[in-house]
């Protein structure tokens, strides 16, 4: 098959806002700091270096070492944590929810994008160090979004009640999930590896944060990945001044609402609350609401005066959790970060936040859309080649693909544009005659022209339908492959779990290597990788 290029802009799977961002539309330039290019990192390094307190580095490294206490980590990761103490070391970060067994494939693509970018930056700026970071979204509460993964078309789900931050959730009930997954695995190439990986991650750790750390560390243990949990007292302490600003002045609410009108031509991803902080305990995650002079914890009887909540913030910063609006600021306060790598939805909400960073005197990171991938088997490639379908066509919606291939397969030209043009020319003469007669005749000519054009369009549709039926068998074979590669008519990377694909290769390392080799951090196109 031809190796045609499918850009994100032409794929049909990215929002209008992200397409405009990738095209560097003028109206969006005030919403980001620097567009992602290897050259622009020079100024980003200088800006972050001038605005990141050196003392924060020691606190960050100590917090990370404490978080890793119970885990065996590679020498590369250990060195990277120590390097964070140096003023010439910076991070490249992605974040993700604690999806069961990594969830969809793009979890891997996010981290690989980060790893590849750190390597490219090290080549370009050898005097600096670049540490890849995965930020675990341990303080999220959307358990229904993360409690399952899809394997071979089956939903493997963890049934459990969850009220507080998901990272603190205990792993009880996952033994049953393991048994179900184990039975589904059967005797495939990597069945033992996958069973052991799931078992050691989820059955040998007490909470979801530790289980996810173990899993991500195992998958990328040789790459120096540093995994961070923001649900940490030492790190939250660094964020206290910003949380105080939020409680007293609601700065983020004001600044983000000033930005939203600049996005009037696009869908807004998130809307700010008056206070963008939660109050959290092990089984509690509720919004902080300012009402009648008191700070109330939503859906509880808890209430604080101004002095009481500021004392609570100072003494127990871990009880305060930023929501989506402020989590980004928290990340950039505690990390010497240069760039955030995320999916289209994430970049969309980051584009609302720059003015809030400026108000808090925190440098806004470079925003890079993560790499996207379509994994295919040799068998699928062979089928598509025989059917004469290229990759660009495969990304079309099924109706458009059906129409295009039907016209291509047909012996006839299923396009009556020429006939319509002839008809319109004939009616031009009638219009000239009509202008010289009664006005009612003009209306009759227009109505007749419209009727006959409509008649040609209907004939065209009927011919297309008839030809579609004539070529139904061939079209079905095309749709069969498309449905395999775009399950649920969605992107494979948003639906499938990595475990489904391990049966196509010898081992996990070769799977990762093949993906990493084919991804380039600054390329704005889908990578199509044959397993």
XYZ file of C-alpha atoms in Angstrom:
531
model
C 0.000 0.000 0.000
C 1.160 3.579 -0.603
C 2.582 5.280 2.484
C 0.376 8.349 2.090
C 0.498 10.936 4.847
C -2.558 11.583 7.011
C -2.075 14.864 8.847
C -3.981 15.528 12.039
C -5.693 18.436 10.283
C -6.991 16.221 7.452
C -7.814 13.144 9.509
C -11.283 14.264 10.577
C -10.557 13.257 14.175
C -9.346 16.575 15.631
C -11.470 19.516 16.754
C -11.662 22.803 14.899
C -9.651 24.425 17.719
C -6.776 21.946 17.547
C -6.664 22.197 13.748
C -6.418 25.992 14.100
C -3.668 25.612 16.731
C -1.657 23.240 14.538
C -2.086 25.659 11.635
C -0.870 28.483 13.921
C -3.894 30.673 13.198
C -3.272 34.308 14.130
C -6.321 34.585 16.396
C -4.905 31.926 18.749
C -1.357 33.231 19.145
C -2.113 35.149 22.345
C -3.297 31.896 23.967
C 0.053 30.110 24.001
C 3.630 31.006 24.802
C 5.721 29.372 22.085
C 4.696 26.998 19.320
C 6.416 23.593 19.576
C 9.592 23.506 17.507
C 13.030 22.372 18.585
C 14.360 25.914 18.086
C 11.751 27.473 20.401
C 12.970 25.413 23.337
C 16.044 27.643 23.627
C 13.987 30.604 24.882
C 11.720 28.331 26.922
C 14.748 26.955 28.782
C 15.987 30.458 29.568
C 12.583 31.642 30.773
C 11.956 28.638 32.999
C 15.447 28.761 34.449
C 14.980 32.385 35.502
C 11.593 31.704 37.073
C 12.001 28.371 38.864
C 13.269 28.631 42.472
C 16.376 26.528 43.003
C 15.168 25.431 46.457
C 12.121 23.795 44.847
C 14.422 21.332 43.109
C 15.620 19.777 46.355
C 12.047 19.487 47.638
C 10.932 17.884 44.358
C 13.746 15.319 44.316
C 13.197 14.400 47.986
C 9.446 13.979 47.425
C 10.069 11.722 44.422
C 12.571 9.571 46.309
C 10.017 9.203 49.082
C 7.313 8.198 46.591
C 9.606 5.560 45.069
C 10.657 4.057 48.425
C 8.756 0.800 47.954
C 9.709 0.363 44.285
C 12.703 -1.049 42.456
C 13.711 1.517 39.875
C 16.287 1.530 37.111
C 19.600 3.291 37.386
C 18.460 5.687 34.652
C 15.377 6.767 36.593
C 17.396 7.101 39.794
C 19.941 9.314 38.023
C 17.160 11.436 36.504
C 15.668 12.107 39.943
C 19.064 13.262 41.221
C 19.590 15.414 38.113
C 16.454 17.370 38.984
C 18.497 19.041 41.727
C 20.659 20.721 39.061
C 19.746 24.083 37.557
C 20.435 22.828 34.011
C 17.837 20.037 34.266
C 14.299 20.410 32.937
C 11.291 18.178 32.533
C 8.999 17.218 29.668
C 5.662 16.116 31.072
C 2.523 14.250 30.170
C -0.352 13.361 32.457
C -2.951 10.647 32.415
C -5.682 9.078 34.490
C -5.076 5.865 36.429
C -6.828 3.723 33.831
C -6.996 0.028 34.631
C -4.062 -1.765 32.930
C -3.202 1.498 31.109
C -6.656 1.767 29.484
C -6.523 2.818 25.808
C -3.396 2.713 23.676
C -2.757 6.438 23.752
C -1.467 6.092 27.319
C 1.626 4.513 25.743
C 1.809 7.051 22.931
C 1.794 9.958 25.393
C 4.741 8.581 27.317
C 6.664 7.564 24.187
C 6.148 11.105 22.832
C 7.711 12.453 26.034
C 10.642 10.017 25.900
C 11.366 10.808 22.261
C 11.235 14.555 22.837
C 13.683 14.411 25.753
C 16.147 12.526 23.533
C 15.794 15.004 20.683
C 16.255 17.963 23.020
C 19.368 16.394 24.558
C 20.867 16.102 21.069
C 20.075 19.756 20.300
C 20.942 21.185 23.741
C 23.620 18.827 25.154
C 24.559 21.264 27.937
C 21.155 20.617 29.563
C 19.419 17.544 30.942
C 15.841 16.617 30.063
C 13.827 14.311 32.294
C 10.674 12.532 31.031
C 7.802 12.783 33.525
C 4.464 10.990 33.767
C 2.064 12.842 36.075
C -0.423 10.397 37.597
C -3.893 11.915 37.935
C -4.300 10.413 41.403
C -6.672 13.123 42.658
C -9.322 12.599 39.977
C -12.622 11.099 41.070
C -14.107 9.912 37.744
C -13.819 6.215 38.558
C -16.255 5.168 35.813
C -13.843 6.561 33.214
C -10.921 4.445 34.389
C -12.293 1.189 35.835
C -12.075 -0.900 32.654
C -10.075 -1.743 29.551
C -10.986 -3.434 26.277
C -9.325 -6.717 25.374
C -10.158 -8.541 22.135
C -13.460 -6.696 21.901
C -14.486 -7.479 25.504
C -14.807 -4.934 28.306
C -12.810 -6.051 31.363
C -14.302 -4.034 34.232
C -13.613 -3.463 37.918
C -16.834 -3.080 39.899
C -16.295 -0.990 43.004
C -17.679 2.030 44.820
C -15.453 5.096 44.792
C -16.069 8.477 46.440
C -12.671 10.079 46.996
C -9.465 10.567 44.993
C -8.954 7.442 42.855
C -5.245 7.191 43.708
C -6.102 6.420 47.332
C -8.616 3.724 46.350
C -7.728 0.291 47.702
C -7.284 -2.527 45.185
C -9.794 -4.948 46.689
C -11.929 -6.632 44.060
C -9.202 -6.771 41.436
C -8.561 -10.485 42.007
C -11.863 -11.201 40.220
C -10.825 -8.904 37.378
C -7.519 -10.760 37.153
C -9.311 -14.095 36.881
C -11.545 -12.811 34.092
C -8.620 -11.331 32.180
C -6.545 -14.475 32.696
C -9.299 -16.640 31.209
C -9.642 -14.340 28.206
C -5.877 -14.405 27.575
C -5.764 -18.120 26.900
C -2.426 -19.395 25.616
C -1.239 -16.530 23.422
C 2.389 -15.569 22.792
C 2.622 -13.185 25.703
C -0.151 -14.534 27.942
C 2.213 -15.327 30.850
C 3.882 -11.924 30.636
C 0.513 -10.122 30.702
C -0.823 -12.248 33.563
C 2.278 -11.598 35.642
C 2.245 -7.892 34.854
C -1.398 -7.487 35.891
C -0.950 -9.646 38.993
C 2.158 -7.856 40.264
C 0.675 -4.427 39.529
C -2.776 -4.810 41.036
C -2.723 -7.785 43.396
C 0.553 -6.915 45.110
C -0.132 -3.232 45.805
C -2.592 -1.718 48.249
C -3.886 1.286 46.335
C -4.455 2.352 42.745
C -1.664 4.961 42.758
C 0.976 2.409 43.761
C -0.412 -0.160 41.311
C -0.250 2.351 38.451
C 3.253 3.480 39.407
C 4.449 -0.132 39.380
C 2.801 -0.782 35.998
C 4.171 2.338 34.278
C 7.589 1.749 35.823
C 7.658 -1.826 34.524
C 6.655 -0.830 31.015
C 9.238 1.966 30.782
C 11.781 0.947 33.421
C 14.766 1.216 31.044
C 13.840 4.642 29.669
C 14.411 6.755 32.767
C 10.755 7.718 33.114
C 10.001 9.581 36.348
C 6.485 9.035 37.704
C 5.070 11.717 39.980
C 2.073 11.732 42.308
C 0.852 15.258 43.034
C -1.078 13.994 46.075
C 1.940 14.722 48.270
C 2.270 16.953 51.354
C 5.767 18.266 50.500
C 4.748 19.196 46.957
C 1.412 20.672 48.026
C 3.317 22.894 50.469
C 4.950 24.614 47.474
C 1.503 25.339 46.092
C 0.112 26.947 49.269
C 0.647 30.600 48.121
C -1.231 29.898 44.882
C -4.052 28.065 46.655
C -4.307 31.008 49.065
C -4.582 33.395 46.110
C -7.361 31.217 44.722
C -9.291 31.147 47.989
C -9.028 34.879 48.667
C -9.227 36.397 45.190
C -10.599 33.745 42.772
C -7.981 34.832 40.231
C -8.322 31.821 37.940
C -12.097 32.348 37.614
C -11.560 35.933 36.508
C -8.666 35.267 34.153
C -10.102 32.219 32.393
C -13.430 33.998 31.914
C -11.514 36.856 30.275
C -9.974 34.354 27.848
C -13.105 32.403 26.899
C -14.506 35.175 24.616
C -11.318 34.859 22.530
C -12.469 31.309 21.744
C -15.931 32.323 20.548
C -15.405 30.549 17.211
C -14.581 27.252 18.937
C -16.031 24.845 21.473
C -14.870 25.699 24.994
C -13.371 22.655 26.719
C -13.795 23.637 30.393
C -15.462 26.428 32.347
C -13.970 27.710 35.614
C -15.628 27.624 39.016
C -15.487 30.592 41.385
C -13.004 28.518 43.427
C -11.146 25.826 41.503
C -10.109 23.751 44.484
C -11.481 20.587 46.045
C -11.287 19.530 49.665
C -10.206 15.881 49.824
C -9.966 13.012 52.301
C -9.622 9.293 51.570
C -13.366 8.998 50.854
C -14.153 12.599 50.052
C -13.554 14.919 47.111
C -15.892 17.907 47.122
C -15.778 21.461 45.812
C -14.931 24.392 48.074
C -17.698 27.000 47.814
C -17.564 30.553 49.216
C -20.977 31.446 50.570
C -22.155 34.076 53.055
C -18.610 34.765 54.231
C -17.737 31.100 54.817
C -15.860 28.451 52.866
C -18.190 25.450 52.691
C -17.348 21.962 51.525
C -20.062 20.949 49.077
C -22.396 18.098 50.127
C -20.977 18.062 53.683
C -21.510 19.945 56.933
C -17.904 21.193 56.894
C -17.509 24.968 56.954
C -14.525 27.289 57.544
C -14.123 30.978 58.228
C -11.417 32.762 56.234
C -8.837 32.455 59.003
C -9.798 28.812 59.634
C -9.430 27.735 56.024
C -6.090 29.534 55.662
C -4.866 27.765 58.820
C -6.107 24.443 57.444
C -4.318 25.144 54.139
C -1.073 25.939 55.930
C -1.224 22.949 58.294
C -2.755 20.343 55.959
C -2.037 21.323 52.348
C -2.635 17.726 51.210
C -6.345 18.234 51.951
C -6.570 20.764 49.114
C -6.720 19.502 45.544
C -6.679 21.629 42.364
C -9.308 20.926 39.728
C -8.574 20.820 35.991
C -8.143 24.603 35.826
C -5.536 24.792 38.599
C -3.875 21.373 38.254
C -1.887 22.729 35.322
C -0.581 25.611 37.437
C 0.300 23.225 40.290
C 2.282 21.072 37.861
C 4.280 24.021 36.546
C 4.945 25.373 40.055
C 6.546 22.150 41.308
C 8.292 20.982 38.105
C 11.077 22.703 36.113
C 8.913 21.931 33.112
C 9.317 23.135 29.534
C 6.563 21.349 27.651
C 3.294 19.559 28.250
C 2.390 16.782 25.809
C -1.272 15.836 25.611
C -4.161 14.835 23.409
C -6.371 17.277 21.541
C -8.848 17.658 24.413
C -6.069 18.457 26.884
C -4.363 21.008 24.650
C -7.781 22.626 24.122
C -8.237 23.384 27.831
C -4.591 24.451 28.257
C -5.298 27.138 25.627
C -7.746 28.743 28.083
C -5.193 29.105 30.862
C -2.259 31.293 29.824
C -3.630 34.510 31.372
C -3.962 32.770 34.744
C -0.307 31.691 34.557
C 0.692 35.277 33.788
C -1.326 36.552 36.764
C 0.538 34.072 38.998
C 3.968 34.836 37.448
C 4.517 31.231 36.358
C 5.944 30.517 32.860
C 3.434 28.914 30.488
C 4.836 25.703 28.938
C 5.086 24.808 25.296
C 2.040 22.737 24.302
C 2.639 19.750 22.044
C -0.049 17.464 20.622
C 1.012 13.877 21.340
C 1.823 11.427 18.578
C -1.073 9.398 17.184
C -0.751 5.873 15.794
C -2.714 3.340 13.790
C -1.476 -0.212 14.372
C -2.111 -2.659 11.527
C -1.276 -6.285 10.867
C 0.387 -7.577 7.717
C -2.838 -9.433 6.930
C -4.835 -6.187 7.060
C -2.272 -4.429 4.885
C -2.525 -7.239 2.332
C -6.332 -7.117 2.291
C -6.410 -3.366 1.755
C -3.835 -3.574 -1.037
C -5.962 -6.162 -2.863
C -9.015 -3.947 -2.433
C -7.038 -0.923 -3.690
C -7.766 1.148 -0.570
C -5.175 3.638 0.651
C -4.737 4.969 4.192
C -6.240 8.373 3.466
C -9.426 6.677 2.271
C -9.506 4.477 5.371
C -9.782 7.590 7.585
C -12.961 8.693 5.773
C -16.351 8.286 7.425
C -17.997 5.108 6.144
C -20.616 6.892 3.998
C -17.952 8.989 2.261
C -15.738 5.931 1.796
C -18.663 3.955 0.362
C -19.533 6.699 -2.146
C -15.924 7.186 -3.206
C -15.161 3.513 -3.774
C -18.527 2.839 -5.475
C -17.797 5.563 -8.021
C -14.320 4.149 -8.482
C -15.549 0.557 -8.994
C -18.397 1.526 -11.346
C -18.152 1.224 -15.140
C -20.200 4.407 -15.340
C -19.405 7.954 -14.360
C -21.692 8.539 -11.392
C -21.460 12.287 -11.609
C -24.088 14.304 -13.443
C -22.236 17.606 -13.140
C -21.836 17.795 -16.923
C -25.559 17.203 -17.475
C -26.411 19.830 -14.847
C -24.126 22.339 -16.581
C -25.832 21.681 -19.966
C -29.262 22.055 -18.350
C -28.281 25.332 -16.678
C -27.013 26.668 -20.017
C -30.296 25.783 -21.700
C -32.231 27.572 -19.000
C -30.077 30.687 -19.427
C -31.813 31.185 -22.815
C -35.221 30.658 -21.216
C -34.365 33.234 -18.537
C -33.537 35.777 -21.261
C -36.888 35.140 -22.929
C -38.667 35.341 -19.571
C -37.184 38.757 -18.858
C -38.938 40.076 -21.962
C -42.368 38.703 -21.034
C -44.663 38.545 -18.034
C -43.064 38.370 -14.549
C -45.072 35.253 -13.723
C -43.231 33.434 -16.535
C -39.890 34.184 -14.819
C -41.092 32.328 -11.716
C -42.284 29.398 -13.816
C -38.884 29.112 -15.548
C -37.022 29.175 -12.207
C -39.327 26.537 -10.728
C -38.900 24.287 -13.757
C -35.090 24.653 -13.646
C -35.017 23.775 -9.972
C -37.270 20.771 -10.579
C -35.113 19.395 -13.390
C -31.835 19.913 -11.474
C -33.429 18.118 -8.530
C -34.482 15.326 -10.879
C -30.888 14.870 -12.074
C -29.664 14.805 -8.489
C -32.190 12.107 -7.610
C -31.174 10.056 -10.640
C -27.546 10.396 -9.561
C -28.410 9.154 -6.073
C -30.412 6.221 -7.461
C -27.589 5.237 -9.803
C -25.108 5.434 -6.922
C -27.388 3.266 -4.788
C -27.778 0.703 -7.565
C -24.026 0.560 -8.134
C -23.417 0.282 -4.387
C -25.575 -2.828 -4.403
C -23.684 -4.206 -7.405
C -20.396 -3.835 -5.535
C -21.760 -4.708 -2.069
C -19.456 -7.683 -1.574
C -16.307 -5.665 -2.245
C -17.500 -2.772 -0.099
C -18.287 -5.122 2.788
C -14.738 -6.452 2.693
C -13.439 -2.877 2.889
C -15.764 -2.032 5.794
C -14.717 -5.185 7.612
C -11.095 -4.024 7.713
C -12.055 -0.438 8.498
C -14.206 -1.607 11.429
C -11.291 -3.654 12.753
C -8.978 -0.633 12.621
C -11.564 1.921 13.779
C -13.596 -0.006 16.384
C -16.915 1.631 17.115
C -16.118 4.042 14.261
C -13.592 5.709 16.562
C -9.821 5.879 16.647
C -8.170 2.603 17.624
C -5.935 4.423 20.120
C -8.959 5.672 22.065
C -10.501 2.220 22.387
C -8.055 -0.679 22.313
C -5.690 -1.822 25.062
C -2.061 -2.696 24.306
C -2.600 -6.292 25.466
C -4.761 -6.994 22.392
C -1.762 -6.429 20.123
C 0.879 -8.431 21.964
C -0.350 -11.604 20.284
C 1.001 -10.208 16.998
C 4.601 -9.868 18.163
C 7.272 -11.766 20.072
C 7.567 -9.617 23.197
C 6.601 -6.328 24.769
C 10.014 -4.696 24.288
C 9.892 -5.150 20.511
C 6.359 -3.705 20.532
C 7.527 -0.565 22.341
C 10.672 -0.265 20.256
C 8.745 -0.460 16.994
C 6.365 2.282 18.092
C 9.118 4.532 19.490
C 11.217 4.188 16.334
C 8.333 5.313 14.131
C 7.275 8.347 16.164
C 8.710 11.837 15.723
C 7.613 14.334 18.385
C 7.121 17.319 16.075
C 5.349 15.474 13.235
C 1.687 16.402 12.914
C 0.544 13.203 11.230
C -0.658 9.736 12.072
C 2.025 7.076 12.227
C 0.814 3.883 10.563
C 2.795 0.994 12.011
C 2.663 -2.574 10.720
C 3.150 -5.192 13.425
